[in-house]
Short mmCIF file of the N, C-alpha and C atoms (twelve columns), coordinates in Angstrom:
data_MODEL
# 
_entry.id   MODEL 
# 
loop_
_atom_site.group_PDB 
_atom_site.id 
_atom_site.type_symbol 
_atom_site.label_atom_id 
_atom_site.label_alt_id 
_atom_site.label_comp_id 
_atom_site.label_asym_id 
_atom_site.label_seq_id 
_atom_site.Cartn_x 
_atom_site.Cartn_y 
_atom_site.Cartn_z 
_atom_site.pdbx_PDB_model_num 
ATOM 1   N N  . MET A 1   123.419 129.091 88.696  1 
ATOM 2   C CA . MET A 1   123.908 129.810 89.865  1 
ATOM 3   C C  . MET A 1   124.700 131.012 89.372  1 
ATOM 4   N N  . GLU A 2   124.443 132.143 89.964  1 
ATOM 5   C CA . GLU A 2   125.121 133.380 89.562  1 
ATOM 6   C C  . GLU A 2   125.930 133.924 90.731  1 
ATOM 7   N N  . LEU A 3   127.220 134.046 90.520  1 
ATOM 8   C CA . LEU A 3   128.110 134.663 91.496  1 
ATOM 9   C C  . LEU A 3   128.412 136.082 91.035  1 
ATOM 10  N N  . THR A 4   128.552 136.977 91.987  1 
ATOM 11  C CA . THR A 4   128.924 138.352 91.680  1 
ATOM 12  C C  . THR A 4   130.041 138.754 92.611  1 
ATOM 13  N N  . LEU A 5   131.115 139.245 92.044  1 
ATOM 14  C CA . LEU A 5   132.215 139.786 92.841  1 
ATOM 15  C C  . LEU A 5   132.149 141.302 92.691  1 
ATOM 16  N N  . LEU A 6   131.836 141.972 93.786  1 
ATOM 17  C CA . LEU A 6   131.779 143.433 93.791  1 
ATOM 18  C C  . LEU A 6   133.091 143.959 94.346  1 
ATOM 19  N N  . ARG A 7   133.889 144.557 93.483  1 
ATOM 20  C CA . ARG A 7   135.151 145.150 93.915  1 
ATOM 21  C C  . ARG A 7   134.834 146.480 94.582  1 
ATOM 22  N N  . ARG A 8   135.280 146.617 95.827  1 
ATOM 23  C CA . ARG A 8   134.927 147.801 96.610  1 
ATOM 24  C C  . ARG A 8   136.099 148.714 96.924  1 
ATOM 25  N N  . ILE A 9   137.250 148.143 97.265  1 
ATOM 26  C CA . ILE A 9   138.383 148.959 97.695  1 
ATOM 27  C C  . ILE A 9   139.577 148.680 96.784  1 
ATOM 28  N N  . TYR A 10  140.087 149.738 96.190  1 
ATOM 29  C CA . TYR A 10  141.222 149.642 95.272  1 
ATOM 30  C C  . TYR A 10  142.402 150.385 95.887  1 
ATOM 31  N N  . THR A 11  143.515 149.684 96.090  1 
ATOM 32  C CA . THR A 11  144.735 150.336 96.548  1 
ATOM 33  C C  . THR A 11  145.867 149.941 95.615  1 
ATOM 34  N N  . LYS A 12  147.042 150.480 95.845  1 
ATOM 35  C CA . LYS A 12  148.198 150.133 95.010  1 
ATOM 36  C C  . LYS A 12  148.695 148.715 95.287  1 
ATOM 37  N N  . ASP A 13  148.207 148.089 96.361  1 
ATOM 38  C CA . ASP A 13  148.663 146.752 96.739  1 
ATOM 39  C C  . ASP A 13  147.646 145.646 96.476  1 
ATOM 40  N N  . ALA A 14  146.358 145.950 96.529  1 
ATOM 41  C CA . ALA A 14  145.340 144.908 96.405  1 
ATOM 42  C C  . ALA A 14  143.988 145.507 96.059  1 
ATOM 43  N N  . THR A 15  143.086 144.618 95.663  1 
ATOM 44  C CA . THR A 15  141.701 144.974 95.403  1 
ATOM 45  C C  . THR A 15  140.853 144.074 96.286  1 
ATOM 46  N N  . THR A 16  140.008 144.653 97.116  1 
ATOM 47  C CA . THR A 16  139.174 143.852 98.004  1 
ATOM 48  C C  . THR A 16  137.704 144.115 97.721  1 
ATOM 49  N N  . GLY A 17  136.886 143.138 98.048  1 
ATOM 50  C CA . GLY A 17  135.469 143.277 97.770  1 
ATOM 51  C C  . GLY A 17  134.649 142.225 98.453  1 
ATOM 52  N N  . GLU A 18  133.528 141.909 97.818  1 
ATOM 53  C CA . GLU A 18  132.532 141.013 98.402  1 
ATOM 54  C C  . GLU A 18  132.049 140.042 97.335  1 
ATOM 55  N N  . LEU A 19  131.884 138.783 97.708  1 
ATOM 56  C CA . LEU A 19  131.348 137.768 96.808  1 
ATOM 57  C C  . LEU A 19  129.902 137.474 97.198  1 
ATOM 58  N N  . LEU A 20  129.013 137.530 96.213  1 
ATOM 59  C CA . LEU A 20  127.598 137.237 96.408  1 
ATOM 60  C C  . LEU A 20  127.243 135.987 95.616  1 
ATOM 61  N N  . ILE A 21  126.334 135.179 96.144  1 
ATOM 62  C CA . ILE A 21  125.763 134.073 95.391  1 
ATOM 63  C C  . ILE A 21  124.277 134.334 95.268  1 
ATOM 64  N N  . ASP A 22  123.829 134.429 94.029  1 
ATOM 65  C CA . ASP A 22  122.428 134.739 93.741  1 
ATOM 66  C C  . ASP A 22  121.953 135.943 94.555  1 
ATOM 67  N N  . GLY A 23  122.819 136.952 94.666  1 
ATOM 68  C CA . GLY A 23  122.494 138.212 95.319  1 
ATOM 69  C C  . GLY A 23  122.705 138.266 96.816  1 
ATOM 70  N N  . ALA A 24  123.068 137.154 97.445  1 
ATOM 71  C CA . ALA A 24  123.260 137.115 98.900  1 
ATOM 72  C C  . ALA A 24  124.748 137.088 99.241  1 
ATOM 73  N N  . HIS A 25  125.124 137.817 100.285 1 
ATOM 74  C CA . HIS A 25  126.523 137.859 100.724 1 
ATOM 75  C C  . HIS A 25  127.024 136.456 101.064 1 
ATOM 76  N N  . GLU A 26  128.184 136.108 100.514 1 
ATOM 77  C CA . GLU A 26  128.815 134.820 100.810 1 
ATOM 78  C C  . GLU A 26  130.090 135.018 101.620 1 
ATOM 79  N N  . CYS A 27  130.953 135.943 101.184 1 
ATOM 80  C CA . CYS A 27  132.223 136.172 101.873 1 
ATOM 81  C C  . CYS A 27  132.878 137.421 101.279 1 
ATOM 82  N N  . TYR A 28  134.064 137.723 101.762 1 
ATOM 83  C CA . TYR A 28  134.853 138.839 101.241 1 
ATOM 84  C C  . TYR A 28  135.930 138.302 100.305 1 
ATOM 85  N N  . THR A 29  136.490 139.184 99.489  1 
ATOM 86  C CA . THR A 29  137.489 138.764 98.502  1 
ATOM 87  C C  . THR A 29  138.715 139.666 98.530  1 
ATOM 88  N N  . CYS A 30  139.814 139.101 98.078  1 
ATOM 89  C CA . CYS A 30  141.051 139.854 97.895  1 
ATOM 90  C C  . CYS A 30  141.665 139.395 96.578  1 
ATOM 91  N N  . GLU A 31  142.125 140.365 95.811  1 
ATOM 92  C CA . GLU A 31  142.772 140.094 94.529  1 
ATOM 93  C C  . GLU A 31  144.014 140.966 94.413  1 
ATOM 94  N N  . ASP A 32  144.738 140.731 93.338  1 
ATOM 95  C CA . ASP A 32  145.862 141.598 93.029  1 
ATOM 96  C C  . ASP A 32  145.372 143.024 92.752  1 
ATOM 97  N N  . PHE A 33  146.312 143.921 92.641  1 
ATOM 98  C CA . PHE A 33  146.092 145.315 92.263  1 
ATOM 99  C C  . PHE A 33  145.328 145.383 90.942  1 
ATOM 100 N N  . TYR A 34  144.392 146.348 90.830  1 
ATOM 101 C CA . TYR A 34  143.645 146.554 89.587  1 
ATOM 102 C C  . TYR A 34  143.977 147.942 89.049  1 
ATOM 103 N N  . PRO A 35  144.806 148.005 88.009  1 
ATOM 104 C CA . PRO A 35  145.243 149.312 87.495  1 
ATOM 105 C C  . PRO A 35  144.159 150.014 86.688  1 
ATOM 106 N N  . THR A 36  144.181 151.330 86.738  1 
ATOM 107 C CA . THR A 36  143.279 152.142 85.926  1 
ATOM 108 C C  . THR A 36  144.123 153.172 85.183  1 
ATOM 109 N N  . PRO A 37  144.137 153.191 83.855  1 
ATOM 110 C CA . PRO A 37  143.433 152.268 82.971  1 
ATOM 111 C C  . PRO A 37  144.035 150.868 83.075  1 
ATOM 112 N N  . TYR A 38  143.228 149.875 82.693  1 
ATOM 113 C CA . TYR A 38  143.652 148.488 82.864  1 
ATOM 114 C C  . TYR A 38  144.751 148.103 81.885  1 
ATOM 115 N N  . VAL A 39  145.853 147.636 82.440  1 
ATOM 116 C CA . VAL A 39  146.950 147.062 81.671  1 
ATOM 117 C C  . VAL A 39  147.414 145.837 82.449  1 
ATOM 118 N N  . LYS A 40  147.410 144.679 81.796  1 
ATOM 119 C CA . LYS A 40  147.792 143.434 82.464  1 
ATOM 120 C C  . LYS A 40  149.295 143.388 82.707  1 
ATOM 121 N N  . THR A 41  149.657 143.035 83.929  1 
ATOM 122 C CA . THR A 41  151.039 142.749 84.287  1 
ATOM 123 C C  . THR A 41  151.040 141.347 84.883  1 
ATOM 124 N N  . PRO A 42  151.668 140.371 84.208  1 
ATOM 125 C CA . PRO A 42  151.617 138.985 84.694  1 
ATOM 126 C C  . PRO A 42  152.038 138.859 86.162  1 
ATOM 127 N N  . GLY A 43  151.200 138.156 86.937  1 
ATOM 128 C CA . GLY A 43  151.487 137.908 88.341  1 
ATOM 129 C C  . GLY A 43  151.309 139.092 89.262  1 
ATOM 130 N N  . LYS A 44  150.862 140.240 88.718  1 
ATOM 131 C CA . LYS A 44  150.763 141.458 89.532  1 
ATOM 132 C C  . LYS A 44  149.392 142.113 89.512  1 
ATOM 133 N N  . THR A 45  148.569 141.797 88.496  1 
ATOM 134 C CA . THR A 45  147.294 142.494 88.370  1 
ATOM 135 C C  . THR A 45  146.112 141.532 88.452  1 
ATOM 136 N N  . ALA A 46  144.990 142.059 88.921  1 
ATOM 137 C CA . ALA A 46  143.737 141.309 88.976  1 
ATOM 138 C C  . ALA A 46  143.210 141.101 87.563  1 
ATOM 139 N N  . ILE A 47  142.303 140.153 87.421  1 
ATOM 140 C CA . ILE A 47  141.731 139.874 86.109  1 
ATOM 141 C C  . ILE A 47  140.795 141.005 85.688  1 
ATOM 142 N N  . PRO A 48  140.546 141.133 84.387  1 
ATOM 143 C CA . PRO A 48  139.643 142.185 83.915  1 
ATOM 144 C C  . PRO A 48  138.215 141.972 84.413  1 
ATOM 145 N N  . GLU A 49  137.498 143.071 84.565  1 
ATOM 146 C CA . GLU A 49  136.084 142.971 84.892  1 
ATOM 147 C C  . GLU A 49  135.392 142.240 83.757  1 
ATOM 148 N N  . GLY A 50  134.339 141.496 84.086  1 
ATOM 149 C CA . GLY A 50  133.615 140.755 83.058  1 
ATOM 150 C C  . GLY A 50  132.807 139.639 83.661  1 
ATOM 151 N N  . ARG A 51  132.257 138.822 82.783  1 
ATOM 152 C CA . ARG A 51  131.433 137.674 83.190  1 
ATOM 153 C C  . ARG A 51  132.100 136.418 82.657  1 
ATOM 154 N N  . TYR A 52  132.329 135.460 83.564  1 
ATOM 155 C CA . TYR A 52  133.075 134.264 83.219  1 
ATOM 156 C C  . TYR A 52  132.342 133.016 83.716  1 
ATOM 157 N N  . GLN A 53  132.401 131.953 82.920  1 
ATOM 158 C CA . GLN A 53  131.832 130.685 83.367  1 
ATOM 159 C C  . GLN A 53  132.741 130.098 84.443  1 
ATOM 160 N N  . VAL A 54  132.132 129.406 85.409  1 
ATOM 161 C CA . VAL A 54  132.853 128.784 86.520  1 
ATOM 162 C C  . VAL A 54  132.540 127.287 86.527  1 
ATOM 163 N N  . THR A 55  133.579 126.478 86.664  1 
ATOM 164 C CA . THR A 55  133.410 125.039 86.857  1 
ATOM 165 C C  . THR A 55  134.318 124.610 88.005  1 
ATOM 166 N N  . ILE A 56  134.034 123.452 88.570  1 
ATOM 167 C CA . ILE A 56  134.914 122.867 89.584  1 
ATOM 168 C C  . ILE A 56  135.820 121.883 88.859  1 
ATOM 169 N N  . GLU A 57  137.137 122.083 88.989  1 
ATOM 170 C CA . GLU A 57  138.095 121.241 88.291  1 
ATOM 171 C C  . GLU A 57  139.287 120.939 89.182  1 
ATOM 172 N N  . LYS A 58  139.972 119.870 88.848  1 
ATOM 173 C CA . LYS A 58  141.194 119.524 89.560  1 
ATOM 174 C C  . LYS A 58  142.256 120.580 89.257  1 
ATOM 175 N N  . SER A 59  142.897 121.057 90.307  1 
ATOM 176 C CA . SER A 59  143.976 122.026 90.156  1 
ATOM 177 C C  . SER A 59  145.310 121.282 90.182  1 
ATOM 178 N N  . PRO A 60  146.022 121.243 89.058  1 
ATOM 179 C CA . PRO A 60  147.323 120.562 89.055  1 
ATOM 180 C C  . PRO A 60  148.295 121.153 90.076  1 
ATOM 181 N N  . ARG A 61  148.319 122.473 90.193  1 
ATOM 182 C CA . ARG A 61  149.251 123.139 91.110  1 
ATOM 183 C C  . ARG A 61  148.935 122.804 92.573  1 
ATOM 184 N N  . PHE A 62  147.678 122.975 92.977  1 
ATOM 185 C CA . PHE A 62  147.309 122.718 94.366  1 
ATOM 186 C C  . PHE A 62  147.341 121.224 94.690  1 
ATOM 187 N N  . SER A 63  147.009 120.383 93.702  1 
ATOM 188 C CA . SER A 63  147.063 118.938 93.910  1 
ATOM 189 C C  . SER A 63  148.502 118.484 94.145  1 
ATOM 190 N N  . ALA A 64  149.425 118.997 93.337  1 
ATOM 191 C CA . ALA A 64  150.836 118.629 93.498  1 
ATOM 192 C C  . ALA A 64  151.362 119.088 94.857  1 
ATOM 193 N N  . LYS A 65  150.969 120.292 95.251  1 
ATOM 194 C CA . LYS A 65  151.407 120.846 96.536  1 
ATOM 195 C C  . LYS A 65  150.865 120.027 97.713  1 
ATOM 196 N N  . ALA A 66  149.612 119.563 97.601  1 
ATOM 197 C CA . ALA A 66  148.964 118.831 98.694  1 
ATOM 198 C C  . ALA A 66  149.269 117.328 98.663  1 
ATOM 199 N N  . GLY A 67  149.735 116.840 97.525  1 
ATOM 200 C CA . GLY A 67  149.984 115.414 97.400  1 
ATOM 201 C C  . GLY A 67  148.711 114.603 97.257  1 
ATOM 202 N N  . LYS A 68  147.623 115.257 96.886  1 
ATOM 203 C CA . LYS A 68  146.335 114.594 96.649  1 
ATOM 204 C C  . LYS A 68  145.523 115.477 95.711  1 
ATOM 205 N N  . ASP A 69  144.452 114.919 95.158  1 
ATOM 206 C CA . ASP A 69  143.622 115.681 94.227  1 
ATOM 207 C C  . ASP A 69  142.878 116.791 94.952  1 
ATOM 208 N N  . ILE A 70  143.047 118.012 94.457  1 
ATOM 209 C CA . ILE A 70  142.355 119.185 94.992  1 
ATOM 210 C C  . ILE A 70  141.518 119.764 93.863  1 
ATOM 211 N N  . PHE A 71  140.226 119.914 94.114  1 
ATOM 212 C CA . PHE A 71  139.311 120.480 93.132  1 
ATOM 213 C C  . PHE A 71  138.887 121.872 93.591  1 
ATOM 214 N N  . LEU A 72  138.961 122.832 92.677  1 
ATOM 215 C CA . LEU A 72  138.658 124.229 93.003  1 
ATOM 216 C C  . LEU A 72  137.828 124.864 91.899  1 
ATOM 217 N N  . PRO A 73  137.109 125.949 92.221  1 
ATOM 218 C CA . PRO A 73  136.386 126.686 91.188  1 
ATOM 219 C C  . PRO A 73  137.365 127.361 90.230  1 
ATOM 220 N N  . ARG A 74  137.144 127.166 88.930  1 
ATOM 221 C CA . ARG A 74  137.996 127.731 87.879  1 
ATOM 222 C C  . ARG A 74  137.168 128.655 87.000  1 
ATOM 223 N N  . LEU A 75  137.715 129.833 86.708  1 
ATOM 224 C CA . LEU A 75  137.082 130.792 85.816  1 
ATOM 225 C C  . LEU A 75  137.611 130.551 84.408  1 
ATOM 226 N N  . HIS A 76  136.718 130.557 83.429  1 
ATOM 227 C CA . HIS A 76  137.091 130.245 82.049  1 
ATOM 228 C C  . HIS A 76  137.081 131.475 81.145  1 
ATOM 229 N N  . ASN A 77  137.956 131.437 80.162  1 
ATOM 230 C CA . ASN A 77  138.038 132.444 79.098  1 
ATOM 231 C C  . ASN A 77  138.295 133.850 79.630  1 
ATOM 232 N N  . VAL A 78  139.201 133.947 80.599  1 
ATOM 233 C CA . VAL A 78  139.607 135.248 81.125  1 
ATOM 234 C C  . VAL A 78  140.681 135.790 80.193  1 
ATOM 235 N N  . PRO A 79  140.444 136.929 79.536  1 
ATOM 236 C CA . PRO A 79  141.406 137.442 78.562  1 
ATOM 237 C C  . PRO A 79  142.798 137.660 79.173  1 
ATOM 238 N N  . GLY A 80  143.802 137.047 78.558  1 
ATOM 239 C CA . GLY A 80  145.185 137.231 78.984  1 
ATOM 240 C C  . GLY A 80  145.590 136.412 80.194  1 
ATOM 241 N N  . PHE A 81  144.703 135.567 80.711  1 
ATOM 242 C CA . PHE A 81  144.993 134.773 81.909  1 
ATOM 243 C C  . PHE A 81  144.644 133.311 81.658  1 
ATOM 244 N N  . SER A 82  145.294 132.422 82.399  1 
ATOM 245 C CA . SER A 82  144.910 131.017 82.406  1 
ATOM 246 C C  . SER A 82  145.031 130.516 83.844  1 
ATOM 247 N N  . GLY A 83  144.267 129.496 84.166  1 
ATOM 248 C CA . GLY A 83  144.352 128.917 85.499  1 
ATOM 249 C C  . GLY A 83  143.823 129.797 86.607  1 
ATOM 250 N N  . VAL A 84  142.839 130.646 86.315  1 
ATOM 251 C CA . VAL A 84  142.271 131.536 87.339  1 
ATOM 252 C C  . VAL A 84  141.327 130.735 88.227  1 
ATOM 253 N N  . LEU A 85  141.616 130.727 89.521  1 
ATOM 254 C CA . LEU A 85  140.855 129.946 90.488  1 
ATOM 255 C C  . LEU A 85  140.265 130.839 91.567  1 
ATOM 256 N N  . ILE A 86  139.331 130.289 92.315  1 
ATOM 257 C CA . ILE A 86  138.879 130.869 93.573  1 
ATOM 258 C C  . ILE A 86  139.439 129.953 94.647  1 
ATOM 259 N N  . HIS A 87  140.210 130.511 95.583  1 
ATOM 260 C CA . HIS A 87  140.823 129.672 96.614  1 
ATOM 261 C C  . HIS A 87  141.100 130.478 97.869  1 
ATOM 262 N N  . SER A 88  141.554 129.792 98.904  1 
ATOM 263 C CA . SER A 88  141.871 130.482 100.155 1 
ATOM 264 C C  . SER A 88  143.220 131.172 100.036 1 
ATOM 265 N N  . GLY A 89  143.413 132.156 100.888 1 
ATOM 266 C CA . GLY A 89  144.623 132.968 100.922 1 
ATOM 267 C C  . GLY A 89  144.279 134.269 101.611 1 
ATOM 268 N N  . ASN A 90  145.292 135.071 101.890 1 
ATOM 269 C CA . ASN A 90  145.027 136.276 102.669 1 
ATOM 270 C C  . ASN A 90  145.387 137.592 101.988 1 
ATOM 271 N N  . THR A 91  146.470 137.622 101.233 1 
ATOM 272 C CA . THR A 91  146.910 138.874 100.617 1 
ATOM 273 C C  . THR A 91  147.203 138.653 99.142  1 
ATOM 274 N N  . ALA A 92  147.428 139.745 98.438  1 
ATOM 275 C CA . ALA A 92  147.753 139.660 97.015  1 
ATOM 276 C C  . ALA A 92  149.011 138.819 96.776  1 
ATOM 277 N N  . ALA A 93  149.863 138.688 97.778  1 
ATOM 278 C CA . ALA A 93  151.052 137.844 97.644  1 
ATOM 279 C C  . ALA A 93  150.671 136.368 97.506  1 
ATOM 280 N N  . ASP A 94  149.436 136.001 97.885  1 
ATOM 281 C CA . ASP A 94  148.973 134.616 97.812  1 
ATOM 282 C C  . ASP A 94  148.279 134.292 96.493  1 
ATOM 283 N N  . THR A 95  148.315 135.207 95.547  1 
ATOM 284 C CA . THR A 95  147.596 135.004 94.288  1 
ATOM 285 C C  . THR A 95  148.398 135.548 93.110  1 
ATOM 286 N N  . GLU A 96  148.111 134.995 91.945  1 
ATOM 287 C CA . GLU A 96  148.650 135.510 90.685  1 
ATOM 288 C C  . GLU A 96  147.492 135.699 89.716  1 
ATOM 289 N N  . GLY A 97  146.499 136.451 90.149  1 
ATOM 290 C CA . GLY A 97  145.320 136.687 89.333  1 
ATOM 291 C C  . GLY A 97  144.084 135.963 89.821  1 
ATOM 292 N N  . CYS A 98  144.241 135.074 90.789  1 
ATOM 293 C CA . CYS A 98  143.098 134.339 91.332  1 
ATOM 294 C C  . CYS A 98  142.322 135.207 92.324  1 
ATOM 295 N N  . VAL A 99  141.151 134.710 92.701  1 
ATOM 296 C CA . VAL A 99  140.302 135.380 93.683  1 
ATOM 297 C C  . VAL A 99  140.453 134.642 95.012  1 
ATOM 298 N N  . LEU A 100 140.839 135.362 96.047  1 
ATOM 299 C CA . LEU A 100 140.954 134.798 97.390  1 
ATOM 300 C C  . LEU A 100 139.685 135.120 98.166  1 
ATOM 301 N N  . VAL A 101 139.259 134.205 99.013  1 
ATOM 302 C CA . VAL A 101 138.060 134.429 99.820  1 
ATOM 303 C C  . VAL A 101 138.427 134.476 101.305 1 
ATOM 304 N N  . GLY A 102 137.647 135.234 102.070 1 
ATOM 305 C CA . GLY A 102 137.886 135.332 103.507 1 
ATOM 306 C C  . GLY A 102 136.619 135.689 104.255 1 
ATOM 307 N N  . ARG A 103 136.634 135.417 105.554 1 
ATOM 308 C CA . ARG A 103 135.475 135.720 106.403 1 
ATOM 309 C C  . ARG A 103 135.518 137.149 106.915 1 
ATOM 310 N N  . LYS A 104 136.719 137.695 107.043 1 
ATOM 311 C CA . LYS A 104 136.889 139.063 107.530 1 
ATOM 312 C C  . LYS A 104 137.652 139.879 106.497 1 
ATOM 313 N N  . LEU A 105 137.320 141.153 106.432 1 
ATOM 314 C CA . LEU A 105 137.943 142.056 105.473 1 
ATOM 315 C C  . LEU A 105 138.827 143.045 106.198 1 
ATOM 316 N N  . GLY A 106 140.048 143.199 105.713 1 
ATOM 317 C CA . GLY A 106 140.975 144.180 106.260 1 
ATOM 318 C C  . GLY A 106 141.516 145.043 105.138 1 
ATOM 319 N N  . VAL A 107 142.412 145.935 105.470 1 
ATOM 320 C CA . VAL A 107 143.039 146.773 104.455 1 
ATOM 321 C C  . VAL A 107 144.019 145.896 103.672 1 
ATOM 322 N N  . ASN A 108 143.769 145.745 102.389 1 
ATOM 323 C CA . ASN A 108 144.621 144.967 101.480 1 
ATOM 324 C C  . ASN A 108 144.664 143.481 101.785 1 
ATOM 325 N N  . HIS A 109 143.700 142.947 102.542 1 
ATOM 326 C CA . HIS A 109 143.713 141.516 102.822 1 
ATOM 327 C C  . HIS A 109 142.344 141.026 103.290 1 
ATOM 328 N N  . VAL A 110 142.213 139.694 103.271 1 
ATOM 329 C CA . VAL A 110 141.093 139.026 103.928 1 
ATOM 330 C C  . VAL A 110 141.683 138.108 104.981 1 
ATOM 331 N N  . ALA A 111 140.898 137.788 105.990 1 
ATOM 332 C CA . ALA A 111 141.357 136.909 107.068 1 
ATOM 333 C C  . ALA A 111 140.390 135.740 107.196 1 
ATOM 334 N N  . GLU A 112 140.869 134.692 107.852 1 
ATOM 335 C CA . GLU A 112 140.077 133.483 108.069 1 
ATOM 336 C C  . GLU A 112 139.537 132.959 106.740 1 
ATOM 337 N N  . SER A 113 140.451 132.610 105.841 1 
ATOM 338 C CA . SER A 113 140.071 132.251 104.477 1 
ATOM 339 C C  . SER A 113 139.630 130.800 104.299 1 
ATOM 340 N N  . ARG A 114 140.042 129.920 105.172 1 
ATOM 341 C CA . ARG A 114 139.710 128.504 104.956 1 
ATOM 342 C C  . ARG A 114 138.227 128.206 105.172 1 
ATOM 343 N N  . LEU A 115 137.626 128.785 106.198 1 
ATOM 344 C CA . LEU A 115 136.213 128.523 106.475 1 
ATOM 345 C C  . LEU A 115 135.303 128.951 105.318 1 
ATOM 346 N N  . PRO A 116 135.450 130.154 104.778 1 
ATOM 347 C CA . PRO A 116 134.591 130.523 103.641 1 
ATOM 348 C C  . PRO A 116 134.781 129.600 102.436 1 
ATOM 349 N N  . MET A 117 136.011 129.137 102.212 1 
ATOM 350 C CA . MET A 117 136.253 128.220 101.102 1 
ATOM 351 C C  . MET A 117 135.570 126.883 101.357 1 
ATOM 352 N N  . GLN A 118 135.598 126.436 102.614 1 
ATOM 353 C CA . GLN A 118 134.942 125.174 102.977 1 
ATOM 354 C C  . GLN A 118 133.419 125.266 102.837 1 
ATOM 355 N N  . LYS A 119 132.868 126.464 102.979 1 
ATOM 356 C CA . LYS A 119 131.424 126.656 102.814 1 
ATOM 357 C C  . LYS A 119 131.048 126.867 101.342 1 
ATOM 358 N N  . LEU A 120 131.907 127.569 100.612 1 
ATOM 359 C CA . LEU A 120 131.641 127.884 99.206  1 
ATOM 360 C C  . LEU A 120 131.756 126.653 98.312  1 
ATOM 361 N N  . GLN A 121 132.800 125.889 98.510  1 
ATOM 362 C CA . GLN A 121 133.100 124.744 97.646  1 
ATOM 363 C C  . GLN A 121 131.918 123.771 97.496  1 
ATOM 364 N N  . PRO A 122 131.295 123.316 98.589  1 
ATOM 365 C CA . PRO A 122 130.177 122.374 98.422  1 
ATOM 366 C C  . PRO A 122 128.975 122.978 97.689  1 
ATOM 367 N N  . LYS A 123 128.744 124.270 97.871  1 
ATOM 368 C CA . LYS A 123 127.635 124.920 97.161  1 
ATOM 369 C C  . LYS A 123 127.868 124.874 95.656  1 
ATOM 370 N N  . LEU A 124 129.098 125.206 95.259  1 
ATOM 371 C CA . LEU A 124 129.416 125.204 93.836  1 
ATOM 372 C C  . LEU A 124 129.452 123.780 93.285  1 
ATOM 373 N N  . GLN A 125 129.992 122.853 94.060  1 
ATOM 374 C CA . GLN A 125 130.045 121.454 93.615  1 
ATOM 375 C C  . GLN A 125 128.638 120.904 93.435  1 
ATOM 376 N N  . ALA A 126 127.739 121.222 94.364  1 
ATOM 377 C CA . ALA A 126 126.352 120.757 94.260  1 
ATOM 378 C C  . ALA A 126 125.683 121.316 93.007  1 
ATOM 379 N N  . ALA A 127 125.939 122.580 92.705  1 
ATOM 380 C CA . ALA A 127 125.369 123.184 91.498  1 
ATOM 381 C C  . ALA A 127 125.913 122.481 90.250  1 
ATOM 382 N N  . GLN A 128 127.215 122.224 90.232  1 
ATOM 383 C CA . GLN A 128 127.802 121.529 89.080  1 
ATOM 384 C C  . GLN A 128 127.260 120.109 88.972  1 
ATOM 385 N N  . ASP A 129 127.082 119.429 90.097  1 
ATOM 386 C CA . ASP A 129 126.563 118.060 90.091  1 
ATOM 387 C C  . ASP A 129 125.149 117.974 89.524  1 
ATOM 388 N N  . ARG A 130 124.375 119.035 89.693  1 
ATOM 389 C CA . ARG A 130 123.019 119.022 89.121  1 
ATOM 390 C C  . ARG A 130 122.993 119.691 87.736  1 
ATOM 391 N N  . ALA A 131 124.182 119.843 87.166  1 
ATOM 392 C CA . ALA A 131 124.360 120.351 85.802  1 
ATOM 393 C C  . ALA A 131 123.952 121.814 85.649  1 
ATOM 394 N N  . ALA A 132 123.972 122.561 86.743  1 
ATOM 395 C CA . ALA A 132 123.700 123.998 86.657  1 
ATOM 396 C C  . ALA A 132 124.903 124.687 86.024  1 
ATOM 397 N N  . ILE A 133 124.639 125.651 85.197  1 
ATOM 398 C CA . ILE A 133 125.720 126.442 84.607  1 
ATOM 399 C C  . ILE A 133 125.986 127.587 85.559  1 
ATOM 400 N N  . MET A 134 127.251 127.758 85.931  1 
ATOM 401 C CA . MET A 134 127.625 128.795 86.891  1 
ATOM 402 C C  . MET A 134 128.427 129.886 86.188  1 
ATOM 403 N N  . PHE A 135 128.128 131.124 86.556  1 
ATOM 404 C CA . PHE A 135 128.864 132.272 86.058  1 
ATOM 405 C C  . PHE A 135 129.230 133.176 87.214  1 
ATOM 406 N N  . ILE A 136 130.320 133.912 87.023  1 
ATOM 407 C CA . ILE A 136 130.680 134.966 87.970  1 
ATOM 408 C C  . ILE A 136 130.810 136.261 87.174  1 
ATOM 409 N N  . THR A 137 130.197 137.309 87.686  1 
ATOM 410 C CA . THR A 137 130.349 138.647 87.128  1 
ATOM 411 C C  . THR A 137 131.228 139.430 88.079  1 
ATOM 412 N N  . ILE A 138 132.303 139.976 87.540  1 
ATOM 413 C CA . ILE A 138 133.240 140.752 88.343  1 
ATOM 414 C C  . ILE A 138 133.138 142.201 87.901  1 
ATOM 415 N N  . LYS A 139 132.817 143.063 88.876  1 
ATOM 416 C CA . LYS A 139 132.601 144.470 88.528  1 
ATOM 417 C C  . LYS A 139 132.877 145.364 89.738  1 
ATOM 418 N N  . ARG A 140 132.990 146.638 89.450  1 
ATOM 419 C CA . ARG A 140 133.146 147.659 90.494  1 
ATOM 420 C C  . ARG A 140 131.810 147.804 91.212  1 
ATOM 421 N N  . ALA A 141 131.863 147.868 92.538  1 
ATOM 422 C CA . ALA A 141 130.636 148.063 93.317  1 
ATOM 423 C C  . ALA A 141 130.049 149.429 93.010  1 
ATOM 424 N N  . PRO A 142 128.715 149.531 93.019  1 
ATOM 425 C CA . PRO A 142 128.080 150.835 92.745  1 
ATOM 426 C C  . PRO A 142 128.357 151.835 93.840  1 
# 
């Protein structure tokens, strides 16, 4: 399974775009600010563009917060980052380098984030269950 995150709108507050699965629109995305030239600032900047393996794993942070096991898509081997997830949320304030998903796209935010996550999660879990290797490519939209 191949995911593609096309970053479309860059502002001083957030980076928004679109998530595709195997070339088809899945939902919209919101991330932290993406500086040009790229310089990582912990908790303030989006992850570098690139291709990363994705697995579904238990999130210690979200599990502790919910009081039960929460499994989320995790991006691996992101330079300078650890614990990068795809999860629900609305603005860059809801992330520290993770990718937020939403059904609607606004300026510097996504809205209605829980429904897209509820639709995305089973697709990715099913792919992992059948031992499919999943990757996400994150890049600037053409």
